[in-house]
Amino acid sequence: MRAFPYQSIYDQSANPPWDRLTGASDHRIEAFANWTDGVYPGGWETTPGVGMSVVVSPGMGRIRGIFCYDDDPHSGGLSTESRTLAIQAADESLDRIDRVIVRHNDALDVRATDWYILKGTPSANPSAPELTRNSSTYELCVAEIFVARGTNAISAQRITDTRLNYNLCGITTTRVMDLAIDEIKNLLSSAIDETTAGKLRNSMSKMITIETEIKIYSSAAVEDNTYAKYPFRIDIPINRCTEEHIPDIYLESGKSDLVYEICETRSGFVRVYVSKNNFGNITIPVIRLTKEVTV
């Protein structure tokens, strides 16, 4: 069994001369056992830069037991300056999706963590590039950038913040606290479910589902002849959606000429209809799903 720290005793005749040395791997194993991967709250926000660039705010994070932060090259402390990252030129005829990533590289000739733009593949139906996650390289994605064909600038509307997506990044937390909170939630849920209040809560959770800030991309539009003025459809994945739900879509002012106010529900997604398939992307503020349930 490996254990540390112990007092290390020096013996000049031994090899190595210190008998209880610990290395970086020991401390990383301990750190990873206690902390999840991700960003510390408030850091690493991505915003538009000048032209084809984005700006990432300073912050701190953890990756596979590594602690990383944006450092000030003069003081060595936590930087107050944002990092500007260049986006490669847009394709002339096809859209693509890039990712803003922080990459931990443990290769012996690198041993560093830094910011990169992971370029996507131009396509009529673009998808974000896969993250590299193996024994030597591990990447976290803090934002996705929709690079529209022919564009020469990145706007805020084309940036999707993924810091709260635990499959891509997430907020770093203590694993012990996570386990404790999960256990408490399970105990409370078991107790509440046996009461009238619990049954009412469960019924109410089935009645209304609200999704907010849903981004849709024109690259996902498929031709559809259901409505003449809106000849394209886009399916929006919503796990709790069923065919029994009644949908309501809330649009920003002036968007009704692009997105039809009537939408449909299917098992696992909501179908919306749009008037064209070259709008880049827009955000739907709210989709509400209502299901009649007898309590």
Short mmCIF file of C-alpha atoms in Angstrom, two decimals:
data_model
loop_
_atom_site.label_atom_id
_atom_site.label_comp_id
_atom_site.label_asym_id
_atom_site.label_seq_id
_atom_site.Cartn_x
_atom_site.Cartn_y
_atom_site.Cartn_z
CA MET A 1 0.00 0.00 0.00
CA ARG A 2 1.17 3.47 -0.86
CA ALA A 3 0.73 6.10 1.88
CA PHE A 4 2.03 9.62 2.50
CA PRO A 5 3.27 11.92 3.91
CA TYR A 6 5.84 10.35 6.20
CA GLN A 7 8.98 11.93 7.57
CA SER A 8 11.72 11.23 5.03
CA ILE A 9 15.08 10.14 6.44
CA TYR A 10 18.31 10.87 4.60
CA ASP A 11 20.79 8.03 4.03
CA GLN A 12 23.70 8.97 1.79
CA SER A 13 24.49 5.34 0.99
CA ALA A 14 20.92 4.59 -0.24
CA ASN A 15 19.48 5.15 -3.70
CA PRO A 16 17.52 7.37 -3.52
CA PRO A 17 19.06 8.90 -0.40
CA TRP A 18 15.65 10.02 0.96
CA ASP A 19 13.56 6.98 1.92
CA ARG A 20 10.01 8.41 1.91
CA LEU A 21 9.93 10.67 -1.13
CA THR A 22 6.62 11.63 -2.68
CA GLY A 23 6.11 12.79 -6.26
CA ALA A 24 3.67 14.85 -8.28
CA SER A 25 1.63 11.74 -9.12
CA ASP A 26 1.01 11.08 -5.40
CA HIS A 27 -0.38 14.56 -4.84
CA ARG A 28 -2.46 14.42 -8.01
CA ILE A 29 -4.05 11.13 -6.96
CA GLU A 30 -4.98 12.70 -3.63
CA ALA A 31 -6.31 15.88 -5.27
CA PHE A 32 -8.39 13.96 -7.81
CA ALA A 33 -9.85 11.85 -5.00
CA ASN A 34 -11.07 15.04 -3.33
CA TRP A 35 -11.95 17.41 -6.19
CA THR A 36 -13.98 17.04 -9.37
CA ASP A 37 -12.80 18.41 -12.71
CA GLY A 38 -14.08 21.85 -13.68
CA VAL A 39 -13.85 25.60 -13.24
CA TYR A 40 -14.13 27.55 -10.00
CA PRO A 41 -17.33 29.66 -9.92
CA GLY A 42 -17.13 32.93 -11.82
CA GLY A 43 -14.08 32.22 -13.94
CA TRP A 44 -13.36 31.35 -17.57
CA GLU A 45 -16.30 33.16 -19.18
CA THR A 46 -16.06 33.49 -22.98
CA THR A 47 -17.12 36.74 -24.68
CA PRO A 48 -16.62 38.21 -28.17
CA GLY A 49 -13.26 39.75 -29.01
CA VAL A 50 -12.30 41.95 -31.95
CA GLY A 51 -13.10 40.40 -35.31
CA MET A 52 -12.42 36.67 -35.41
CA SER A 53 -11.45 36.27 -31.76
CA VAL A 54 -12.93 35.52 -28.35
CA VAL A 55 -11.88 36.61 -24.88
CA VAL A 56 -11.73 34.27 -21.87
CA SER A 57 -11.87 35.84 -18.40
CA PRO A 58 -9.25 34.80 -15.83
CA GLY A 59 -10.06 32.04 -13.38
CA MET A 60 -9.01 28.77 -11.78
CA GLY A 61 -9.83 25.14 -12.42
CA ARG A 62 -8.96 21.51 -11.78
CA ILE A 63 -8.26 18.77 -14.32
CA ARG A 64 -7.37 15.18 -13.35
CA GLY A 65 -5.86 16.30 -10.04
CA ILE A 66 -4.03 19.26 -11.61
CA PHE A 67 -4.75 22.74 -10.22
CA CYS A 68 -4.50 25.44 -12.90
CA TYR A 69 -5.03 29.19 -13.02
CA ASP A 70 -4.40 32.12 -15.33
CA ASP A 71 -1.18 33.61 -14.00
CA ASP A 72 0.25 37.09 -14.12
CA PRO A 73 3.64 36.80 -15.89
CA HIS A 74 5.04 39.62 -13.75
CA SER A 75 3.90 38.69 -10.27
CA GLY A 76 3.24 34.99 -10.75
CA GLY A 77 -0.09 35.41 -8.96
CA LEU A 78 -3.64 35.11 -10.28
CA SER A 79 -4.02 37.26 -13.39
CA THR A 80 -6.63 40.00 -13.68
CA GLU A 81 -6.23 40.11 -17.46
CA SER A 82 -8.37 38.11 -19.89
CA ARG A 83 -6.90 35.90 -22.60
CA THR A 84 -7.66 36.59 -26.28
CA LEU A 85 -7.89 33.53 -28.52
CA ALA A 86 -7.94 33.74 -32.31
CA ILE A 87 -10.61 31.93 -34.33
CA GLN A 88 -9.52 30.62 -37.71
CA ALA A 89 -11.14 32.15 -40.79
CA ALA A 90 -14.67 30.99 -41.61
CA ASP A 91 -15.34 28.69 -44.51
CA GLU A 92 -16.84 30.46 -47.51
CA SER A 93 -19.74 28.06 -48.02
CA LEU A 94 -20.21 25.94 -44.87
CA ASP A 95 -20.78 26.60 -41.16
CA ARG A 96 -18.73 25.00 -38.39
CA ILE A 97 -18.64 24.80 -34.59
CA ASP A 98 -15.39 25.43 -32.69
CA ARG A 99 -14.74 24.80 -29.02
CA VAL A 100 -12.88 26.91 -26.45
CA ILE A 101 -10.92 24.41 -24.41
CA VAL A 102 -8.37 24.20 -21.63
CA ARG A 103 -6.05 21.28 -22.34
CA HIS A 104 -4.01 19.40 -19.76
CA ASN A 105 -1.12 17.63 -21.52
CA ASP A 106 0.87 15.21 -19.37
CA ALA A 107 3.33 14.09 -22.07
CA LEU A 108 6.89 14.22 -20.73
CA ASP A 109 7.97 16.73 -23.37
CA VAL A 110 5.02 19.04 -22.59
CA ARG A 111 3.70 18.76 -19.00
CA ALA A 112 1.56 21.88 -19.26
CA THR A 113 -2.01 23.18 -19.27
CA ASP A 114 -3.19 26.04 -21.48
CA TRP A 115 -5.98 27.50 -23.64
CA TYR A 116 -6.73 26.40 -27.20
CA ILE A 117 -9.40 26.73 -29.88
CA LEU A 118 -10.49 23.30 -31.08
CA LYS A 119 -11.52 23.85 -34.69
CA GLY A 120 -14.61 22.06 -35.97
CA THR A 121 -15.22 20.64 -39.44
CA PRO A 122 -17.20 22.81 -41.89
CA SER A 123 -20.44 21.06 -42.79
CA ALA A 124 -24.02 21.60 -43.93
CA ASN A 125 -24.96 20.17 -40.52
CA PRO A 126 -21.98 21.00 -38.29
CA SER A 127 -21.27 19.39 -34.94
CA ALA A 128 -18.73 20.29 -32.28
CA PRO A 129 -15.38 18.46 -32.46
CA GLU A 130 -14.73 15.62 -30.01
CA LEU A 131 -12.70 16.35 -26.89
CA THR A 132 -9.51 14.38 -26.29
CA ARG A 133 -9.62 12.50 -23.02
CA ASN A 134 -7.01 9.82 -22.45
CA SER A 135 -4.19 8.96 -20.04
CA SER A 136 -1.93 11.79 -21.25
CA THR A 137 -4.31 14.48 -22.54
CA TYR A 138 -7.55 15.74 -21.02
CA GLU A 139 -9.64 18.65 -22.28
CA LEU A 140 -12.45 20.73 -20.75
CA CYS A 141 -14.73 22.82 -22.97
CA VAL A 142 -15.92 26.14 -21.56
CA ALA A 143 -17.73 27.42 -24.67
CA GLU A 144 -18.80 26.53 -28.20
CA ILE A 145 -18.52 29.01 -31.05
CA PHE A 146 -20.82 28.86 -34.07
CA VAL A 147 -18.67 30.08 -36.97
CA ALA A 148 -21.12 30.97 -39.73
CA ARG A 149 -19.98 30.65 -43.31
CA GLY A 150 -18.39 33.80 -44.69
CA THR A 151 -18.43 35.63 -41.36
CA ASN A 152 -15.59 37.92 -40.27
CA ALA A 153 -16.57 38.48 -36.64
CA ILE A 154 -17.85 36.53 -33.63
CA SER A 155 -20.95 37.92 -31.89
CA ALA A 156 -22.25 37.08 -28.42
CA GLN A 157 -25.23 35.28 -29.98
CA ARG A 158 -22.85 32.74 -31.54
CA ILE A 159 -21.21 31.79 -28.23
CA THR A 160 -22.71 29.00 -26.12
CA ASP A 161 -21.45 28.88 -22.52
CA THR A 162 -20.77 25.24 -21.55
CA ARG A 163 -19.14 25.78 -18.16
CA LEU A 164 -22.16 24.35 -16.31
CA ASN A 165 -22.32 21.27 -18.55
CA TYR A 166 -20.66 18.60 -16.44
CA ASN A 167 -20.09 16.39 -19.48
CA LEU A 168 -17.93 19.13 -21.01
CA CYS A 169 -16.63 21.16 -18.04
CA GLY A 170 -18.65 21.69 -14.86
CA ILE A 171 -18.01 23.54 -11.60
CA THR A 172 -15.30 21.96 -9.48
CA THR A 173 -16.60 20.71 -6.13
CA THR A 174 -15.37 18.46 -3.34
CA ARG A 175 -16.25 14.84 -4.02
CA VAL A 176 -16.99 14.25 -0.31
CA MET A 177 -19.55 17.06 -0.32
CA ASP A 178 -21.09 15.73 -3.53
CA LEU A 179 -21.56 12.31 -1.92
CA ALA A 180 -23.01 13.84 1.26
CA ILE A 181 -25.47 16.03 -0.66
CA ASP A 182 -26.59 13.08 -2.83
CA GLU A 183 -27.17 10.95 0.28
CA ILE A 184 -29.18 13.69 1.99
CA LYS A 185 -31.27 14.24 -1.15
CA ASN A 186 -31.99 10.52 -1.41
CA LEU A 187 -33.06 10.32 2.23
CA LEU A 188 -35.30 13.38 1.95
CA SER A 189 -36.78 12.17 -1.31
CA SER A 190 -37.62 8.78 0.20
CA ALA A 191 -39.30 10.43 3.20
CA ILE A 192 -41.25 12.99 1.17
CA ASP A 193 -42.44 10.49 -1.44
CA GLU A 194 -44.44 8.65 1.23
CA THR A 195 -46.45 11.75 2.16
CA THR A 196 -49.39 13.49 0.51
CA ALA A 197 -47.11 16.48 -0.09
CA GLY A 198 -44.65 14.18 -1.82
CA LYS A 199 -47.32 12.74 -4.11
CA LEU A 200 -48.52 16.25 -4.92
CA ARG A 201 -44.95 17.36 -5.66
CA ASN A 202 -44.40 14.40 -7.97
CA SER A 203 -47.64 15.12 -9.82
CA MET A 204 -46.85 18.79 -10.17
CA SER A 205 -43.39 18.00 -11.56
CA LYS A 206 -45.08 16.09 -14.34
CA MET A 207 -47.54 18.87 -15.09
CA ILE A 208 -45.21 21.67 -16.13
CA THR A 209 -41.72 21.55 -17.61
CA ILE A 210 -39.98 24.80 -18.47
CA GLU A 211 -36.87 25.06 -20.63
CA THR A 212 -35.10 28.41 -20.96
CA GLU A 213 -32.51 29.95 -23.27
CA ILE A 214 -32.75 27.23 -25.94
CA LYS A 215 -30.37 27.87 -28.83
CA ILE A 216 -31.33 26.53 -32.26
CA TYR A 217 -29.15 26.44 -35.37
CA SER A 218 -30.25 26.85 -38.97
CA SER A 219 -27.90 24.01 -39.90
CA ALA A 220 -30.32 21.64 -38.13
CA ALA A 221 -33.30 22.74 -40.27
CA VAL A 222 -34.96 20.05 -42.38
CA GLU A 223 -37.39 20.72 -45.23
CA ASP A 224 -41.01 20.18 -44.23
CA ASN A 225 -44.25 21.05 -46.06
CA THR A 226 -46.58 21.16 -43.02
CA TYR A 227 -46.81 24.97 -43.09
CA ALA A 228 -46.32 26.89 -46.34
CA LYS A 229 -44.85 30.01 -44.72
CA TYR A 230 -42.53 27.96 -42.51
CA PRO A 231 -41.10 25.25 -44.80
CA PHE A 232 -38.41 23.96 -42.42
CA ARG A 233 -38.54 22.13 -39.08
CA ILE A 234 -36.06 21.83 -36.21
CA ASP A 235 -36.35 19.21 -33.46
CA ILE A 236 -35.23 20.39 -30.00
CA PRO A 237 -34.27 17.56 -27.61
CA ILE A 238 -36.08 17.79 -24.24
CA ASN A 239 -35.80 14.60 -22.21
CA ARG A 240 -39.06 14.96 -20.25
CA CYS A 241 -41.16 15.85 -23.26
CA THR A 242 -43.94 13.44 -24.24
CA GLU A 243 -46.62 13.50 -26.91
CA GLU A 244 -49.17 14.27 -24.16
CA HIS A 245 -47.53 17.59 -23.30
CA ILE A 246 -49.07 20.83 -24.62
CA PRO A 247 -46.29 23.17 -25.80
CA ASP A 248 -46.07 26.94 -25.54
CA ILE A 249 -43.20 28.83 -27.15
CA TYR A 250 -42.23 32.35 -26.09
CA LEU A 251 -40.30 34.35 -28.68
CA GLU A 252 -38.41 37.61 -28.61
CA SER A 253 -40.04 40.58 -30.33
CA GLY A 254 -39.70 40.39 -34.09
CA LYS A 255 -38.87 36.70 -34.22
CA SER A 256 -42.36 35.45 -35.16
CA ASP A 257 -41.57 35.94 -38.84
CA LEU A 258 -38.73 33.44 -38.42
CA VAL A 259 -40.12 30.92 -35.91
CA TYR A 260 -43.76 29.83 -36.04
CA GLU A 261 -45.55 30.31 -32.72
CA ILE A 262 -47.22 26.92 -33.11
CA CYS A 263 -44.97 24.00 -32.23
CA GLU A 264 -45.49 20.28 -31.60
CA THR A 265 -44.39 17.75 -29.01
CA ARG A 266 -42.96 14.31 -29.62
CA SER A 267 -41.42 11.76 -27.31
CA GLY A 268 -38.14 13.33 -26.23
CA PHE A 269 -38.28 16.52 -28.31
CA VAL A 270 -40.24 19.62 -29.35
CA ARG A 271 -40.63 20.36 -33.05
CA VAL A 272 -40.55 24.00 -34.17
CA TYR A 273 -41.04 25.39 -37.66
CA VAL A 274 -38.92 28.14 -39.23
CA SER A 275 -39.26 30.24 -42.36
CA LYS A 276 -35.67 29.88 -43.61
CA ASN A 277 -32.55 27.78 -43.11
CA ASN A 278 -29.79 30.38 -43.23
CA PHE A 279 -30.27 32.43 -40.05
CA GLY A 280 -27.22 31.06 -38.22
CA ASN A 281 -28.62 30.60 -34.71
CA ILE A 282 -31.14 32.22 -32.41
CA THR A 283 -32.15 31.75 -28.79
CA ILE A 284 -35.72 30.87 -27.80
CA PRO A 285 -36.22 32.44 -24.33
CA VAL A 286 -38.78 29.92 -23.01
CA ILE A 287 -40.52 26.70 -24.00
CA ARG A 288 -43.21 25.57 -21.56
CA LEU A 289 -44.66 22.07 -21.62
CA THR A 290 -47.93 21.44 -19.78
CA LYS A 291 -49.42 18.03 -19.10
CA GLU A 292 -52.82 17.51 -17.49
CA VAL A 293 -52.53 15.30 -14.41
CA THR A 294 -55.21 14.48 -11.85
CA VAL A 295 -53.84 15.00 -8.33
#
